[in-house]
């Protein structure tokens, strides 16, 4: 079987990496990528053979609308002679449409009910996989046919995080003699179509934290890295390249996230996590909030963050979510192989 994975954003690499390794033993894989955030860097970091197709068109909606059919055509042109049997993606709005044009099945995963690109993807997809908490109403509003929808248990982050359990336990023992607390911060997804919140709103928070803790900022792209590379942010470590979750999680005492996936990853792994997301929360975030896996403080101050850092302790990774993730992983593989 020829299986095509389209990687449209950096978090999707962790989601699919283990599946790719398993499937590559018996099937031919084709991997395409869109150069957004740290996607290409992470693919290179993990030695995943891939082809970059298209580009990201920025935050402007008009540019996104123009770029959408352009990349669909580019992907179709690249794939038309590769005899693809099934297309697999998470939040790649292009993938199901291209698969339909190629006459192939498609498995489309998404956990963001605010993304308008879901509409063409839901209409074109053969199978739609969403987390159990995603509301039926939101799916219906985006024209997801009930006969296509399959709900997997837990959240997508549980699918691939369970191997990190032993890594985190070992890292906690090794870090017992390092007193300076470490805070990691992920800024807002400022170019995302679904994001309508504030931009650069973390500046005051970071300035208040940098002299009190070891702060590492994980920019989404070069523009964010340039902003936080200004002299006034001196003392904050701004990561120039890509860091894998296995490097971040063991070193992190408090995670502050203005986006989605990485914030949920830390919460599932039991690391004290505060979401400062400025837009409407997703159903998956409410799901984790209800389980007290994270806090939501959109107006977080440095004083509040440091108080939480002082009072909080790491928990063990969430066993329920990781167990659900194992079941979800089997469900996704079955959808890919068996339809």
mmCIF file of N, CA, C and O in Angstrom, residues 114-152:
data_model
loop_
_atom_site.group_PDB
_atom_site.id
_atom_site.type_symbol
_atom_site.label_atom_id
_atom_site.label_comp_id
_atom_site.label_asym_id
_atom_site.label_seq_id
_atom_site.Cartn_x
_atom_site.Cartn_y
_atom_site.Cartn_z
ATOM 1 N N UNK A 114 -12.591 25.462 15.403
ATOM 2 C CA UNK A 114 -12.671 26.837 14.922
ATOM 3 C C UNK A 114 -11.972 27.039 13.577
ATOM 4 O O UNK A 114 -11.971 28.140 13.042
ATOM 5 N N UNK A 115 -11.365 26.009 13.028
ATOM 6 C CA UNK A 115 -10.610 26.137 11.779
ATOM 7 C C UNK A 115 -11.560 26.041 10.577
ATOM 8 O O UNK A 115 -12.188 25.005 10.352
ATOM 9 N N UNK A 116 -11.643 27.104 9.795
ATOM 10 C CA UNK A 116 -12.552 27.125 8.646
ATOM 11 C C UNK A 116 -12.126 26.138 7.565
ATOM 12 O O UNK A 116 -12.948 25.663 6.792
ATOM 13 N N UNK A 117 -10.850 25.822 7.528
ATOM 14 C CA UNK A 117 -10.367 24.862 6.537
ATOM 15 C C UNK A 117 -10.934 23.472 6.729
ATOM 16 O O UNK A 117 -10.820 22.617 5.833
ATOM 17 N N UNK A 118 -11.540 23.221 7.881
ATOM 18 C CA UNK A 118 -12.197 21.933 8.091
ATOM 19 C C UNK A 118 -13.318 21.695 7.087
ATOM 20 O O UNK A 118 -13.621 20.543 6.756
ATOM 21 N N UNK A 119 -13.947 22.757 6.620
ATOM 22 C CA UNK A 119 -15.132 22.586 5.771
ATOM 23 C C UNK A 119 -14.791 21.826 4.488
ATOM 24 O O UNK A 119 -15.387 20.763 4.215
ATOM 25 N N UNK A 120 -13.841 22.289 3.665
ATOM 26 C CA UNK A 120 -13.517 21.481 2.474
ATOM 27 C C UNK A 120 -12.906 20.132 2.831
ATOM 28 O O UNK A 120 -13.130 19.134 2.129
ATOM 29 N N UNK A 121 -12.141 20.086 3.926
ATOM 30 C CA UNK A 121 -11.515 18.819 4.321
ATOM 31 C C UNK A 121 -12.571 17.801 4.751
ATOM 32 O O UNK A 121 -12.507 16.625 4.367
ATOM 33 N N UNK A 122 -13.542 18.231 5.552
ATOM 34 C CA UNK A 122 -14.608 17.332 5.986
ATOM 35 C C UNK A 122 -15.426 16.844 4.790
ATOM 36 O O UNK A 122 -15.823 15.677 4.719
ATOM 37 N N UNK A 123 -15.710 17.737 3.854
ATOM 38 C CA UNK A 123 -16.521 17.362 2.696
ATOM 39 C C UNK A 123 -15.798 16.332 1.824
ATOM 40 O O UNK A 123 -16.423 15.420 1.281
ATOM 41 N N UNK A 124 -14.486 16.468 1.691
ATOM 42 C CA UNK A 124 -13.727 15.588 0.789
ATOM 43 C C UNK A 124 -13.248 14.308 1.447
ATOM 44 O O UNK A 124 -12.996 13.316 0.752
ATOM 45 N N UNK A 125 -13.102 14.289 2.759
ATOM 46 C CA UNK A 125 -12.482 13.153 3.455
ATOM 47 C C UNK A 125 -13.326 11.881 3.357
ATOM 48 O O UNK A 125 -14.552 11.929 3.312
ATOM 49 N N UNK A 126 -12.637 10.754 3.375
ATOM 50 C CA UNK A 126 -13.322 9.462 3.439
ATOM 51 C C UNK A 126 -13.685 9.115 4.876
ATOM 52 O O UNK A 126 -14.753 8.567 5.149
ATOM 53 N N UNK A 127 -12.770 9.399 5.795
ATOM 54 C CA UNK A 127 -12.996 9.161 7.222
ATOM 55 C C UNK A 127 -12.494 10.365 8.000
ATOM 56 O O UNK A 127 -11.440 10.933 7.682
ATOM 57 N N UNK A 128 -13.253 10.764 9.028
ATOM 58 C CA UNK A 128 -12.920 11.929 9.855
ATOM 59 C C UNK A 128 -12.721 11.434 11.279
ATOM 60 O O UNK A 128 -13.653 10.892 11.892
ATOM 61 N N UNK A 129 -11.527 11.613 11.823
ATOM 62 C CA UNK A 129 -11.233 11.166 13.181
ATOM 63 C C UNK A 129 -11.070 12.390 14.081
ATOM 64 O O UNK A 129 -10.232 13.257 13.818
ATOM 65 N N UNK A 130 -11.867 12.435 15.138
ATOM 66 C CA UNK A 130 -11.843 13.567 16.065
ATOM 67 C C UNK A 130 -11.846 13.031 17.497
ATOM 68 O O UNK A 130 -12.287 11.906 17.747
ATOM 69 N N UNK A 131 -11.366 13.833 18.460
ATOM 70 C CA UNK A 131 -11.396 13.386 19.855
ATOM 71 C C UNK A 131 -12.822 13.262 20.370
ATOM 72 O O UNK A 131 -13.742 13.916 19.881
ATOM 73 N N UNK A 132 -12.985 12.443 21.375
ATOM 74 C CA UNK A 132 -14.310 12.136 21.899
ATOM 75 C C UNK A 132 -15.055 13.360 22.402
ATOM 76 O O UNK A 132 -16.283 13.386 22.427
ATOM 77 N N UNK A 133 -14.330 14.420 22.802
ATOM 78 C CA UNK A 133 -14.968 15.588 23.400
ATOM 79 C C UNK A 133 -15.435 16.615 22.380
ATOM 80 O O UNK A 133 -16.121 17.578 22.742
ATOM 81 N N UNK A 134 -15.088 16.460 21.116
ATOM 82 C CA UNK A 134 -15.475 17.462 20.125
ATOM 83 C C UNK A 134 -16.989 17.427 19.932
ATOM 84 O O UNK A 134 -17.570 16.370 19.698
ATOM 85 N N UNK A 135 -17.609 18.587 20.001
ATOM 86 C CA UNK A 135 -19.070 18.627 20.036
ATOM 87 C C UNK A 135 -19.673 18.275 18.674
ATOM 88 O O UNK A 135 -19.163 18.654 17.621
ATOM 89 N N UNK A 136 -20.784 17.569 18.729
ATOM 90 C CA UNK A 136 -21.514 17.205 17.511
ATOM 91 C C UNK A 136 -21.991 18.447 16.777
ATOM 92 O O UNK A 136 -21.978 18.499 15.546
ATOM 93 N N UNK A 137 -22.392 19.453 17.535
ATOM 94 C CA UNK A 137 -22.879 20.694 16.923
ATOM 95 C C UNK A 137 -21.804 21.351 16.068
ATOM 96 O O UNK A 137 -22.059 21.765 14.932
ATOM 97 N N UNK A 138 -20.576 21.435 16.598
ATOM 98 C CA UNK A 138 -19.500 22.063 15.831
ATOM 99 C C UNK A 138 -19.159 21.264 14.584
ATOM 100 O O UNK A 138 -18.856 21.842 13.533
ATOM 101 N N UNK A 139 -19.201 19.959 14.687
ATOM 102 C CA UNK A 139 -18.961 19.133 13.503
ATOM 103 C C UNK A 139 -20.042 19.355 12.452
ATOM 104 O O UNK A 139 -19.759 19.457 11.258
ATOM 105 N N UNK A 140 -21.280 19.435 12.904
ATOM 106 C CA UNK A 140 -22.385 19.648 11.975
ATOM 107 C C UNK A 140 -22.281 21.012 11.285
ATOM 108 O O UNK A 140 -22.554 21.142 10.084
ATOM 109 N N UNK A 141 -21.844 22.037 12.038
ATOM 110 C CA UNK A 141 -21.703 23.379 11.464
ATOM 111 C C UNK A 141 -20.642 23.429 10.372
ATOM 112 O O UNK A 141 -20.678 24.314 9.509
ATOM 113 N N UNK A 142 -19.697 22.487 10.416
ATOM 114 C CA UNK A 142 -18.647 22.460 9.398
ATOM 115 C C UNK A 142 -18.852 21.327 8.389
ATOM 116 O O UNK A 142 -17.927 20.932 7.695
ATOM 117 N N UNK A 143 -20.088 20.833 8.314
ATOM 118 C CA UNK A 143 -20.515 19.897 7.269
ATOM 119 C C UNK A 143 -19.795 18.548 7.334
ATOM 120 O O UNK A 143 -19.540 17.914 6.309
ATOM 121 N N UNK A 144 -19.502 18.101 8.544
ATOM 122 C CA UNK A 144 -18.935 16.764 8.710
ATOM 123 C C UNK A 144 -20.069 15.745 8.701
ATOM 124 O O UNK A 144 -20.944 15.766 9.576
ATOM 125 N N UNK A 145 -20.063 14.864 7.745
ATOM 126 C CA UNK A 145 -21.107 13.848 7.648
ATOM 127 C C UNK A 145 -20.985 12.868 8.816
ATOM 128 O O UNK A 145 -19.906 12.313 9.046
ATOM 129 N N UNK A 146 -22.084 12.631 9.556
ATOM 130 C CA UNK A 146 -22.023 11.700 10.697
ATOM 131 C C UNK A 146 -21.528 10.308 10.316
ATOM 132 O O UNK A 146 -20.880 9.636 11.122
ATOM 133 N N UNK A 147 -21.793 9.882 9.093
ATOM 134 C CA UNK A 147 -21.363 8.538 8.690
ATOM 135 C C UNK A 147 -19.844 8.438 8.536
ATOM 136 O O UNK A 147 -19.274 7.347 8.570
ATOM 137 N N UNK A 148 -19.177 9.588 8.368
ATOM 138 C CA UNK A 148 -17.718 9.588 8.230
ATOM 139 C C UNK A 148 -16.997 9.728 9.569
ATOM 140 O O UNK A 148 -15.836 9.357 9.691
ATOM 141 N N UNK A 149 -17.684 10.288 10.570
ATOM 142 C CA UNK A 149 -17.017 10.688 11.817
ATOM 143 C C UNK A 149 -16.766 9.484 12.717
ATOM 144 O O UNK A 149 -17.664 8.682 12.979
ATOM 145 N N UNK A 150 -15.547 9.379 13.201
ATOM 146 C CA UNK A 150 -15.181 8.371 14.198
ATOM 147 C C UNK A 150 -14.502 9.110 15.349
ATOM 148 O O UNK A 150 -13.580 9.895 15.131
ATOM 149 N N UNK A 151 -14.941 8.837 16.556
ATOM 150 C CA UNK A 151 -14.401 9.531 17.733
ATOM 151 C C UNK A 151 -13.378 8.642 18.429
ATOM 152 O O UNK A 151 -13.687 7.510 18.787
ATOM 153 N N UNK A 152 -12.188 9.182 18.598
ATOM 154 C CA UNK A 152 -11.171 8.409 19.318
ATOM 155 C C UNK A 152 -11.128 8.849 20.775
ATOM 156 O O UNK A 152 -11.453 9.997 21.102
#
